[in-house]
């Protein structure tokens, strides 16, 4: 069979539940031996931020303020609904544990172990004032042309 | 012609307007003789809940609380914008009636009559504490691998 | 190579950031010589409204109210996150300018110059009480069957 089975997912959202869905689909496809590209853009970049503050130089005050207000890493993401000032994600995580659903940090690690290509959108990083050193290791850095190249080789392309 | 024309739609959102869009696309495709799979996950499960409360046993207090706070069925869904504490959906429904747009309940019935495969995501049901008997009849129950199998046979795959 | 490289994007959202993402992808694909269709539906229609109020006749009071409450054109769209009563989009636009990212108005003009097919969903226009004369020039007007026809000729189909 020579049909394409690659997958691409644009992770635009930084909501905990949507990022979860993205990683569950991506890991599922990788487990079926599909090549998978996750392209993190806009709020989705927050899912791949380091949880600790990283010193950076040369940011404008506006970039600093924006970066400071956005969540640092998967442990800080809000739910898209029923967030209740942070209680919602805690409850959902507890229910996930009770049903042996992998925590989001493990899903990210699994994605990297499975060789999923994780790309940070450089244009979004510029706009939102995020530097490469503020993001987790193992990422590639590229723009929309790179995404479109991967999407042209894939048979399932999602925007989340 | 042997090109694939199947369609899959992940219904992640439980917003009235997004669920409407999902069913309009799904019914449109089915009317053109495409095989269609709708995969309901996370908040999207609320669109296929029964409108009446169903007695269940063995739920944790957390699952009960979560299930109680989520809307029961398509008649209770919020708009993603301009919801105005429930007035928004009422106004939109009235405008839909005035322009002979099928109500959401009829779109769901039509989807089932047209043989659209409606799948409830079992992992999401676990996390959110929803049981099969709380959902409408005629559903299948499966996980991400099943979705990916259907998506590989389709030429249009949307995440809503 | 005879593989399909057309692209379709359903622009359901009227959020500034999501509409930006849609036009960046669409323009990127058009620059690579792909045929691109953007199908504006529900809140996405607000991105292609004229910025000035247009006199219309025959609208119901409900349609008038709905249309009055929705943003007029790309300059009035909210951010999906960190909107801060309109300050968020201003800050994001300033950061976009500082990094030479094309403003949304220019992205729309570029889309039209590149021959991207921009379609307004007639059913949504009816529901939301928007008339053709309230939308920008150069649009086509069609429904879901038209979208599905284009999607069947494309290899990347996104719902934003």
Tab-separated table of C-alpha atoms in Angstrom:
chain	number	residue	atom	x	y	z
A	1	UNK	CA	0.000	0.000	0.000
A	2	UNK	CA	1.463	3.325	-1.007
A	3	UNK	CA	-1.322	5.594	0.205
A	4	UNK	CA	-0.231	8.408	2.495
A	5	UNK	CA	-0.864	7.878	6.192
A	6	UNK	CA	1.028	10.844	7.628
A	7	UNK	CA	-0.849	13.124	10.007
A	8	UNK	CA	-0.483	16.803	10.853
A	9	UNK	CA	-2.075	18.670	13.723
A	10	UNK	CA	-1.983	22.420	14.135
A	11	UNK	CA	-2.140	23.047	17.871
A	12	UNK	CA	-3.497	26.598	17.937
A	13	UNK	CA	-5.356	26.288	21.219
A	14	UNK	CA	-3.674	26.397	24.594
A	15	UNK	CA	-6.670	24.928	26.420
A	16	UNK	CA	-5.825	21.916	28.543
A	17	UNK	CA	-8.590	19.763	27.100
A	18	UNK	CA	-7.821	20.600	23.466
A	19	UNK	CA	-4.082	20.069	23.932
A	20	UNK	CA	-4.906	16.695	25.552
A	21	UNK	CA	-7.015	15.746	22.546
A	22	UNK	CA	-4.208	16.763	20.191
A	23	UNK	CA	-1.630	14.610	21.978
A	24	UNK	CA	-3.969	11.629	22.294
A	25	UNK	CA	-4.639	11.669	18.548
A	26	UNK	CA	-0.963	12.264	17.729
A	27	UNK	CA	0.277	9.474	19.994
A	28	UNK	CA	-2.415	7.128	18.710
A	29	UNK	CA	-1.381	7.756	15.121
A	30	UNK	CA	2.324	7.360	15.937
A	31	UNK	CA	1.537	4.042	17.644
A	32	UNK	CA	0.043	2.945	14.307
A	33	UNK	CA	3.348	3.848	12.631
A	34	UNK	CA	2.114	7.044	11.006
A	35	UNK	CA	4.519	9.961	10.653
A	36	UNK	CA	3.037	12.797	12.709
A	37	UNK	CA	3.770	16.521	12.736
A	38	UNK	CA	2.437	18.766	15.490
A	39	UNK	CA	2.690	22.439	14.611
A	40	UNK	CA	2.349	24.659	17.696
A	41	UNK	CA	1.162	28.169	17.012
A	42	UNK	CA	-0.365	31.083	18.980
A	43	UNK	CA	-1.706	29.848	22.369
A	44	UNK	CA	-0.631	26.307	21.568
A	45	UNK	CA	2.947	27.407	22.221
A	46	UNK	CA	2.075	27.589	25.922
A	47	UNK	CA	1.733	23.805	25.973
A	48	UNK	CA	5.413	23.450	25.139
A	49	UNK	CA	6.787	26.179	27.411
A	50	UNK	CA	9.144	25.224	30.184
A	51	UNK	CA	7.418	25.337	33.552
A	52	UNK	CA	10.224	27.422	35.084
A	53	UNK	CA	10.830	31.043	34.205
A	54	UNK	CA	13.768	31.407	31.827
A	55	UNK	CA	15.851	34.590	31.786
A	56	UNK	CA	15.794	36.270	28.380
A	57	UNK	CA	17.284	39.480	27.082
A	58	UNK	CA	16.158	41.972	24.501
A	59	UNK	CA	12.419	41.598	24.957
A	60	UNK	CA	10.241	44.670	24.723
A	61	UNK	CA	8.136	45.520	27.806
A	62	UNK	CA	5.060	44.502	25.826
A	63	UNK	CA	6.538	41.100	24.991
A	64	UNK	CA	7.535	40.624	28.620
A	65	UNK	CA	4.038	41.447	29.807
A	66	UNK	CA	2.423	39.129	27.276
A	67	UNK	CA	4.760	36.256	28.097
A	68	UNK	CA	4.246	36.779	31.832
A	69	UNK	CA	0.470	36.538	31.528
A	70	UNK	CA	0.487	33.317	29.523
A	71	UNK	CA	0.643	29.897	31.211
A	72	UNK	CA	4.064	28.271	31.531
A	73	UNK	CA	3.768	24.708	30.316
A	74	UNK	CA	1.134	21.978	30.268
A	75	UNK	CA	0.629	22.018	34.042
A	76	UNK	CA	-0.774	25.536	33.929
A	77	UNK	CA	-3.263	25.304	31.078
A	78	UNK	CA	-6.921	26.186	31.591
A	79	UNK	CA	-9.947	24.184	30.503
A	80	UNK	CA	-11.927	25.601	27.571
A	81	UNK	CA	-15.105	25.123	29.654
A	82	UNK	CA	-15.821	24.795	33.376
A	83	UNK	CA	-12.377	26.094	34.285
A	84	UNK	CA	-13.597	27.548	37.602
A	85	UNK	CA	-10.421	29.544	38.207
A	86	UNK	CA	-8.211	26.503	37.884
A	87	UNK	CA	-10.311	24.005	39.846
A	88	UNK	CA	-11.718	22.453	36.656
A	89	UNK	CA	-8.355	21.238	35.327
A	90	UNK	CA	-7.505	19.777	38.759
A	91	UNK	CA	-10.758	17.826	38.811
A	92	UNK	CA	-10.284	16.626	35.259
A	93	UNK	CA	-6.747	15.505	36.014
A	94	UNK	CA	-7.992	13.579	39.035
A	95	UNK	CA	-10.639	11.839	36.941
A	96	UNK	CA	-7.986	11.076	34.333
A	97	UNK	CA	-5.793	9.444	36.988
A	98	UNK	CA	-8.725	7.399	38.258
A	99	UNK	CA	-9.222	6.022	34.758
A	100	UNK	CA	-5.553	5.482	33.986
A	101	UNK	CA	-5.450	8.149	31.304
A	102	UNK	CA	-1.876	9.314	30.775
A	103	UNK	CA	-1.181	12.798	32.226
A	104	UNK	CA	-0.438	15.471	29.673
A	105	UNK	CA	3.260	15.634	30.642
A	106	UNK	CA	3.593	11.903	29.882
A	107	UNK	CA	1.725	12.304	26.596
A	108	UNK	CA	4.248	14.958	25.558
A	109	UNK	CA	7.171	12.735	26.583
A	110	UNK	CA	5.613	9.821	24.716
A	111	UNK	CA	5.176	11.985	21.621
A	112	UNK	CA	8.867	12.802	21.681
A	113	UNK	CA	9.877	9.165	22.293
A	114	UNK	CA	7.706	8.061	19.390
A	115	UNK	CA	9.485	10.507	17.103
A	116	UNK	CA	6.578	12.859	16.560
A	117	UNK	CA	7.886	15.992	14.867
A	118	UNK	CA	7.046	18.910	17.130
A	119	UNK	CA	7.403	22.279	15.441
A	120	UNK	CA	7.150	25.698	17.074
A	121	UNK	CA	5.779	28.399	14.763
A	122	UNK	CA	8.471	31.070	14.585
A	123	UNK	CA	6.088	33.839	13.541
A	124	UNK	CA	3.886	33.187	16.584
A	125	UNK	CA	6.951	33.112	18.824
A	126	UNK	CA	7.885	36.560	17.524
A	127	UNK	CA	4.398	37.967	17.993
A	128	UNK	CA	3.953	36.558	21.484
A	129	UNK	CA	7.484	37.258	22.608
A	130	UNK	CA	8.552	33.673	23.269
A	131	UNK	CA	12.166	32.586	22.753
A	132	UNK	CA	13.452	29.136	21.854
A	133	UNK	CA	15.132	28.803	25.256
A	134	UNK	CA	11.752	29.232	26.955
A	135	UNK	CA	10.370	26.175	25.166
A	136	UNK	CA	11.061	22.504	25.842
A	137	UNK	CA	13.925	20.652	24.173
A	138	UNK	CA	13.593	18.627	21.009
A	139	UNK	CA	11.536	21.085	18.975
A	140	UNK	CA	11.994	22.223	15.411
A	141	UNK	CA	11.395	25.856	14.462
A	142	UNK	CA	9.624	26.746	11.250
A	143	UNK	CA	6.806	28.647	9.585
A	144	UNK	CA	3.651	28.085	7.596
A	145	UNK	CA	5.468	26.902	4.447
A	146	UNK	CA	7.012	24.056	6.419
A	147	UNK	CA	3.584	23.121	7.800
A	148	UNK	CA	2.057	23.131	4.323
A	149	UNK	CA	4.863	20.926	3.044
A	150	UNK	CA	4.114	18.355	5.737
A	151	UNK	CA	0.359	18.636	5.218
A	152	UNK	CA	0.799	17.877	1.511
A	153	UNK	CA	2.395	14.552	2.498
A	154	UNK	CA	-0.372	13.672	4.957
A	155	UNK	CA	-3.871	12.242	4.658
A	156	UNK	CA	-5.299	13.675	7.906
A	157	UNK	CA	-4.743	17.343	8.788
A	158	UNK	CA	-6.448	18.792	11.837
A	159	UNK	CA	-6.669	22.306	13.295
A	160	UNK	CA	-7.190	22.157	17.036
B	1	UNK	CA	-14.180	6.809	-9.705
B	2	UNK	CA	-12.412	5.081	-6.858
B	3	UNK	CA	-11.224	8.129	-4.932
B	4	UNK	CA	-12.196	8.194	-1.287
B	5	UNK	CA	-15.139	10.419	-0.392
B	6	UNK	CA	-15.717	9.378	3.210
B	7	UNK	CA	-15.824	12.112	5.820
B	8	UNK	CA	-14.983	12.161	9.519
B	9	UNK	CA	-15.804	14.881	12.018
B	10	UNK	CA	-14.467	14.972	15.558
B	11	UNK	CA	-17.093	16.807	17.594
B	12	UNK	CA	-14.988	18.029	20.510
B	13	UNK	CA	-16.992	21.176	21.186
B	14	UNK	CA	-20.307	21.198	22.975
B	15	UNK	CA	-21.229	24.691	21.809
B	16	UNK	CA	-24.627	24.911	20.136
B	17	UNK	CA	-23.308	26.730	17.077
B	18	UNK	CA	-20.359	24.398	16.515
B	19	UNK	CA	-22.487	21.280	16.977
B	20	UNK	CA	-24.966	22.755	14.466
B	21	UNK	CA	-22.145	23.274	11.977
B	22	UNK	CA	-20.946	19.697	12.503
B	23	UNK	CA	-24.372	18.211	11.824
B	24	UNK	CA	-25.036	20.451	8.822
B	25	UNK	CA	-21.767	19.350	7.204
B	26	UNK	CA	-22.328	15.703	8.155
B	27	UNK	CA	-25.880	15.626	6.813
B	28	UNK	CA	-24.813	17.453	3.667
B	29	UNK	CA	-22.101	14.907	2.988
B	30	UNK	CA	-24.432	11.967	3.701
B	31	UNK	CA	-26.960	13.454	1.274
B	32	UNK	CA	-24.205	13.292	-1.345
B	33	UNK	CA	-23.800	9.570	-0.553
B	34	UNK	CA	-20.552	9.929	1.390
B	35	UNK	CA	-19.918	7.628	4.340
B	36	UNK	CA	-19.704	9.872	7.402
B	37	UNK	CA	-18.340	9.220	10.884
B	38	UNK	CA	-18.972	11.653	13.733
B	39	UNK	CA	-16.701	11.030	16.715
B	40	UNK	CA	-18.036	12.711	19.868
B	41	UNK	CA	-15.422	13.457	22.488
B	42	UNK	CA	-15.055	15.699	25.562
B	43	UNK	CA	-17.771	18.426	25.564
B	44	UNK	CA	-19.158	17.113	22.294
B	45	UNK	CA	-20.635	14.211	24.258
B	46	UNK	CA	-23.140	16.657	25.750
B	47	UNK	CA	-24.753	17.004	22.322
B	48	UNK	CA	-25.744	13.337	22.397
B	49	UNK	CA	-26.864	13.132	26.044
B	50	UNK	CA	-30.445	12.277	26.781
B	51	UNK	CA	-32.374	15.339	27.893
B	52	UNK	CA	-33.775	13.521	30.940
B	53	UNK	CA	-31.685	12.573	33.928
B	54	UNK	CA	-30.843	8.873	33.908
B	55	UNK	CA	-30.199	6.977	37.151
B	56	UNK	CA	-26.717	5.487	37.257
B	57	UNK	CA	-24.814	3.554	39.897
B	58	UNK	CA	-21.182	3.401	40.852
B	59	UNK	CA	-20.209	6.962	39.950
B	60	UNK	CA	-17.762	8.785	42.144
B	61	UNK	CA	-18.985	12.038	43.732
B	62	UNK	CA	-16.629	13.903	41.396
B	63	UNK	CA	-18.080	12.209	38.317
B	64	UNK	CA	-21.599	12.954	39.565
B	65	UNK	CA	-20.752	16.609	40.072
B	66	UNK	CA	-19.146	16.932	36.660
B	67	UNK	CA	-22.030	15.206	34.904
B	68	UNK	CA	-24.563	17.345	36.762
B	69	UNK	CA	-22.918	20.581	35.666
B	70	UNK	CA	-22.780	19.680	31.993
B	71	UNK	CA	-25.729	20.317	29.647
B	72	UNK	CA	-28.095	17.419	29.007
B	73	UNK	CA	-28.621	17.137	25.296
B	74	UNK	CA	-28.777	19.456	22.307
B	75	UNK	CA	-31.546	21.622	23.763
B	76	UNK	CA	-29.299	22.811	26.584
B	77	UNK	CA	-26.129	23.756	24.715
B	78	UNK	CA	-24.653	27.261	24.961
B	79	UNK	CA	-23.489	29.466	22.121
B	80	UNK	CA	-19.717	29.904	21.813
B	81	UNK	CA	-20.304	33.669	21.586
B	82	UNK	CA	-23.116	35.993	22.670
B	83	UNK	CA	-24.660	33.321	24.873
B	84	UNK	CA	-26.141	35.913	27.253
B	85	UNK	CA	-27.003	33.341	29.913
B	86	UNK	CA	-29.006	31.220	27.514
B	87	UNK	CA	-30.859	33.988	25.655
B	88	UNK	CA	-28.441	33.800	22.699
B	89	UNK	CA	-29.301	30.206	21.762
B	90	UNK	CA	-33.032	31.014	22.012
B	91	UNK	CA	-32.652	33.951	19.632
B	92	UNK	CA	-30.543	31.920	17.230
B	93	UNK	CA	-33.095	29.105	17.242
B	94	UNK	CA	-35.858	31.588	16.504
B	95	UNK	CA	-33.905	33.013	13.564
B	96	UNK	CA	-33.239	29.472	12.369
B	97	UNK	CA	-36.973	28.705	12.436
B	98	UNK	CA	-37.740	31.913	10.539
B	99	UNK	CA	-35.357	30.785	7.780
B	100	UNK	CA	-36.467	27.160	7.741
B	101	UNK	CA	-33.171	25.842	9.045
B	102	UNK	CA	-33.667	22.408	10.590
B	103	UNK	CA	-33.536	22.442	14.409
B	104	UNK	CA	-30.596	20.613	15.932
B	105	UNK	CA	-32.780	17.764	17.208
B	106	UNK	CA	-33.992	17.143	13.653
B	107	UNK	CA	-30.451	17.312	12.298
B	108	UNK	CA	-29.436	14.580	14.764
B	109	UNK	CA	-32.432	12.440	13.778
B	110	UNK	CA	-31.632	12.995	10.103
B	111	UNK	CA	-28.013	11.984	10.704
B	112	UNK	CA	-29.187	8.728	12.206
B	113	UNK	CA	-31.715	8.109	9.420
B	114	UNK	CA	-29.041	8.720	6.807
B	115	UNK	CA	-26.831	6.096	8.432
B	116	UNK	CA	-24.166	8.447	9.722
B	117	UNK	CA	-21.922	6.506	12.110
B	118	UNK	CA	-22.076	8.269	15.457
B	119	UNK	CA	-19.347	7.193	17.850
B	120	UNK	CA	-18.994	8.155	21.515
B	121	UNK	CA	-15.392	8.327	22.706
B	122	UNK	CA	-15.118	5.838	25.567
B	123	UNK	CA	-12.080	7.493	27.124
B	124	UNK	CA	-13.903	10.827	27.336
B	125	UNK	CA	-16.958	9.098	28.794
B	126	UNK	CA	-14.725	7.669	31.522
B	127	UNK	CA	-13.073	10.987	32.267
B	128	UNK	CA	-16.309	12.953	32.337
B	129	UNK	CA	-18.307	10.320	34.121
B	130	UNK	CA	-20.892	9.687	31.416
B	131	UNK	CA	-22.416	6.218	30.959
B	132	UNK	CA	-23.777	4.679	27.786
B	133	UNK	CA	-27.315	4.698	29.195
B	134	UNK	CA	-27.124	8.490	29.584
B	135	UNK	CA	-26.525	8.921	25.859
B	136	UNK	CA	-29.004	8.613	22.998
B	137	UNK	CA	-29.666	5.309	21.238
B	138	UNK	CA	-27.901	4.174	18.094
B	139	UNK	CA	-24.358	5.095	19.054
B	140	UNK	CA	-21.193	3.084	18.728
B	141	UNK	CA	-18.551	3.184	21.451
B	142	UNK	CA	-14.880	3.306	20.596
B	143	UNK	CA	-11.554	5.069	21.055
B	144	UNK	CA	-8.959	6.993	19.119
B	145	UNK	CA	-7.707	3.957	17.157
B	146	UNK	CA	-11.186	3.477	15.723
B	147	UNK	CA	-11.328	7.160	14.752
B	148	UNK	CA	-7.945	6.953	13.046
B	149	UNK	CA	-9.043	3.872	11.130
B	150	UNK	CA	-12.059	5.759	9.779
B	151	UNK	CA	-10.004	8.886	9.047
B	152	UNK	CA	-7.572	6.822	6.969
B	153	UNK	CA	-10.500	5.833	4.732
B	154	UNK	CA	-11.746	9.419	4.369
B	155	UNK	CA	-10.751	12.419	2.274
B	156	UNK	CA	-12.108	15.139	4.571
B	157	UNK	CA	-11.384	15.046	8.310
B	158	UNK	CA	-12.477	17.935	10.492
B	159	UNK	CA	-11.967	18.772	14.168
B	160	UNK	CA	-14.801	20.935	15.452
C	1	UNK	CA	2.368	15.133	-10.443
C	2	UNK	CA	-1.387	14.864	-10.501
C	3	UNK	CA	-2.006	14.665	-6.749
C	4	UNK	CA	-4.489	17.171	-5.402
C	5	UNK	CA	-3.008	20.189	-3.661
C	6	UNK	CA	-6.114	22.337	-3.260
C	7	UNK	CA	-6.915	23.597	0.211
C	8	UNK	CA	-10.187	24.524	1.918
C	9	UNK	CA	-10.624	26.364	5.188
C	10	UNK	CA	-13.934	26.769	6.966
C	11	UNK	CA	-13.678	30.032	8.883
C	12	UNK	CA	-16.294	29.469	11.584
C	13	UNK	CA	-14.607	31.553	14.256
C	14	UNK	CA	-14.693	35.334	14.341
C	15	UNK	CA	-11.805	35.608	16.800
C	16	UNK	CA	-9.016	37.891	15.634
C	17	UNK	CA	-6.276	35.345	16.279
C	18	UNK	CA	-8.077	32.461	14.574
C	19	UNK	CA	-8.999	34.568	11.548
C	20	UNK	CA	-5.334	35.658	11.343
C	21	UNK	CA	-4.242	32.003	11.374
C	22	UNK	CA	-6.762	31.178	8.643
C	23	UNK	CA	-5.525	33.942	6.341
C	24	UNK	CA	-1.854	33.174	6.991
C	25	UNK	CA	-2.376	29.526	6.026
C	26	UNK	CA	-4.542	30.456	3.043
C	27	UNK	CA	-2.094	33.037	1.715
C	28	UNK	CA	0.819	30.674	2.289
C	29	UNK	CA	-0.877	27.939	0.298
C	30	UNK	CA	-1.837	30.335	-2.504
C	31	UNK	CA	1.786	31.508	-2.680
C	32	UNK	CA	2.687	27.869	-3.329
C	33	UNK	CA	0.212	27.860	-6.233
C	34	UNK	CA	-2.480	25.835	-4.481
C	35	UNK	CA	-6.109	26.610	-5.212
C	36	UNK	CA	-7.635	27.781	-1.938
C	37	UNK	CA	-11.247	28.134	-0.834
C	38	UNK	CA	-12.160	29.985	2.357
C	39	UNK	CA	-15.732	29.299	3.454
C	40	UNK	CA	-16.950	31.908	5.963
C	41	UNK	CA	-19.750	30.744	8.210
C	42	UNK	CA	-21.340	31.802	11.528
C	43	UNK	CA	-19.011	34.228	13.422
C	44	UNK	CA	-16.441	33.994	10.654
C	45	UNK	CA	-18.728	36.198	8.552
C	46	UNK	CA	-17.800	39.102	10.826
C	47	UNK	CA	-14.268	39.003	9.430
C	48	UNK	CA	-15.595	39.924	5.992
C	49	UNK	CA	-18.136	42.558	7.063
C	50	UNK	CA	-17.662	46.096	5.876
C	51	UNK	CA	-16.388	48.312	8.664
C	52	UNK	CA	-19.063	50.944	7.986
C	53	UNK	CA	-22.726	50.449	8.763
C	54	UNK	CA	-24.708	49.670	5.618
C	55	UNK	CA	-28.390	50.565	5.357
C	56	UNK	CA	-30.559	47.504	4.784
C	57	UNK	CA	-34.295	46.995	4.514
C	58	UNK	CA	-36.581	44.186	5.494
C	59	UNK	CA	-34.649	42.895	8.486
C	60	UNK	CA	-36.578	41.701	11.507
C	61	UNK	CA	-35.887	43.509	14.805
C	62	UNK	CA	-34.119	40.352	16.010
C	63	UNK	CA	-31.838	40.273	12.964
C	64	UNK	CA	-31.094	43.961	13.418
C	65	UNK	CA	-30.170	43.440	17.051
C	66	UNK	CA	-27.963	40.463	16.288
C	67	UNK	CA	-26.171	42.241	13.459
C	68	UNK	CA	-25.686	45.337	15.611
C	69	UNK	CA	-24.017	43.360	18.385
C	70	UNK	CA	-21.553	41.582	16.127
C	71	UNK	CA	-18.208	43.167	15.148
C	72	UNK	CA	-18.050	45.007	11.827
C	73	UNK	CA	-15.004	43.790	9.976
C	74	UNK	CA	-11.521	42.580	10.811
C	75	UNK	CA	-10.598	45.707	12.768
C	76	UNK	CA	-13.205	44.966	15.414
C	77	UNK	CA	-12.572	41.300	16.142
C	78	UNK	CA	-11.781	40.080	19.653
C	79	UNK	CA	-8.996	37.756	20.720
C	80	UNK	CA	-10.046	34.249	21.757
C	81	UNK	CA	-7.929	34.673	24.906
C	82	UNK	CA	-6.622	37.673	26.843
C	83	UNK	CA	-8.979	40.045	25.043
C	84	UNK	CA	-9.118	42.427	28.030
C	85	UNK	CA	-12.060	44.404	26.645
C	86	UNK	CA	-10.283	45.111	23.374
C	87	UNK	CA	-6.821	45.925	24.719
C	88	UNK	CA	-5.503	42.449	23.850
C	89	UNK	CA	-6.032	42.790	20.080
C	90	UNK	CA	-4.393	46.243	20.141
C	91	UNK	CA	-1.321	44.831	21.880
C	92	UNK	CA	-1.158	41.874	19.522
C	93	UNK	CA	-1.425	44.160	16.494
C	94	UNK	CA	1.401	46.302	17.851
C	95	UNK	CA	3.607	43.235	18.325
C	96	UNK	CA	2.682	42.095	14.825
C	97	UNK	CA	3.786	45.462	13.413
C	98	UNK	CA	7.060	45.282	15.346
C	99	UNK	CA	7.792	41.927	13.705
C	100	UNK	CA	6.631	42.912	10.250
C	101	UNK	CA	3.674	40.547	10.272
C	102	UNK	CA	1.098	41.696	7.732
C	103	UNK	CA	-1.997	43.287	9.329
C	104	UNK	CA	-5.204	41.342	8.892
C	105	UNK	CA	-6.640	43.881	6.422
C	106	UNK	CA	-3.591	43.355	4.178
C	107	UNK	CA	-3.867	39.578	4.507
C	108	UNK	CA	-7.461	39.789	3.269
C	109	UNK	CA	-6.442	42.021	0.359
C	110	UNK	CA	-3.589	39.659	-0.454
C	111	UNK	CA	-5.968	36.689	-0.395
C	112	UNK	CA	-8.162	38.428	-2.935
C	113	UNK	CA	-5.206	39.425	-5.128
C	114	UNK	CA	-3.929	35.859	-5.085
C	115	UNK	CA	-7.298	34.622	-6.325
C	116	UNK	CA	-8.340	32.818	-3.178
C	117	UNK	CA	-12.003	31.900	-3.500
C	118	UNK	CA	-13.814	33.539	-0.591
C	119	UNK	CA	-17.312	32.181	-0.039
C	120	UNK	CA	-19.935	33.521	2.364
C	121	UNK	CA	-22.253	30.836	3.735
C	122	UNK	CA	-25.759	31.877	2.722
C	123	UNK	CA	-27.481	29.870	5.452
C	124	UNK	CA	-25.414	31.597	8.133
C	125	UNK	CA	-26.121	34.971	6.550
C	126	UNK	CA	-29.838	34.224	6.841
C	127	UNK	CA	-29.589	33.069	10.448
C	128	UNK	CA	-27.455	35.976	11.576
C	129	UNK	CA	-29.263	38.584	9.537
C	130	UNK	CA	-26.369	39.670	7.347
C	131	UNK	CA	-26.955	40.849	3.773
C	132	UNK	CA	-24.575	40.622	0.828
C	133	UNK	CA	-24.257	44.414	0.710
C	134	UNK	CA	-22.937	44.411	4.283
C	135	UNK	CA	-20.009	42.192	3.284
C	136	UNK	CA	-16.869	43.118	1.360
C	137	UNK	CA	-16.696	42.918	-2.426
C	138	UNK	CA	-15.409	39.950	-4.357
C	139	UNK	CA	-17.189	37.201	-2.444
C	140	UNK	CA	-19.106	34.216	-3.727
C	141	UNK	CA	-22.303	33.105	-2.004
C	142	UNK	CA	-23.036	29.439	-1.495
C	143	UNK	CA	-23.950	26.672	0.937
C	144	UNK	CA	-22.573	23.475	2.380
C	145	UNK	CA	-22.886	21.481	-0.864
C	146	UNK	CA	-20.563	23.949	-2.570
C	147	UNK	CA	-18.074	23.629	0.305
C	148	UNK	CA	-18.178	19.838	0.111
C	149	UNK	CA	-17.579	19.962	-3.629
C	150	UNK	CA	-14.447	22.036	-3.098
C	151	UNK	CA	-13.290	19.866	-0.196
C	152	UNK	CA	-13.548	16.765	-2.387
C	153	UNK	CA	-11.031	18.377	-4.757
C	154	UNK	CA	-8.622	19.312	-1.960
C	155	UNK	CA	-6.008	17.472	0.091
C	156	UNK	CA	-6.057	19.729	3.160
C	157	UNK	CA	-9.359	20.757	4.733
C	158	UNK	CA	-9.372	22.707	7.967
C	159	UNK	CA	-12.124	23.911	10.300
C	160	UNK	CA	-11.028	27.015	12.171
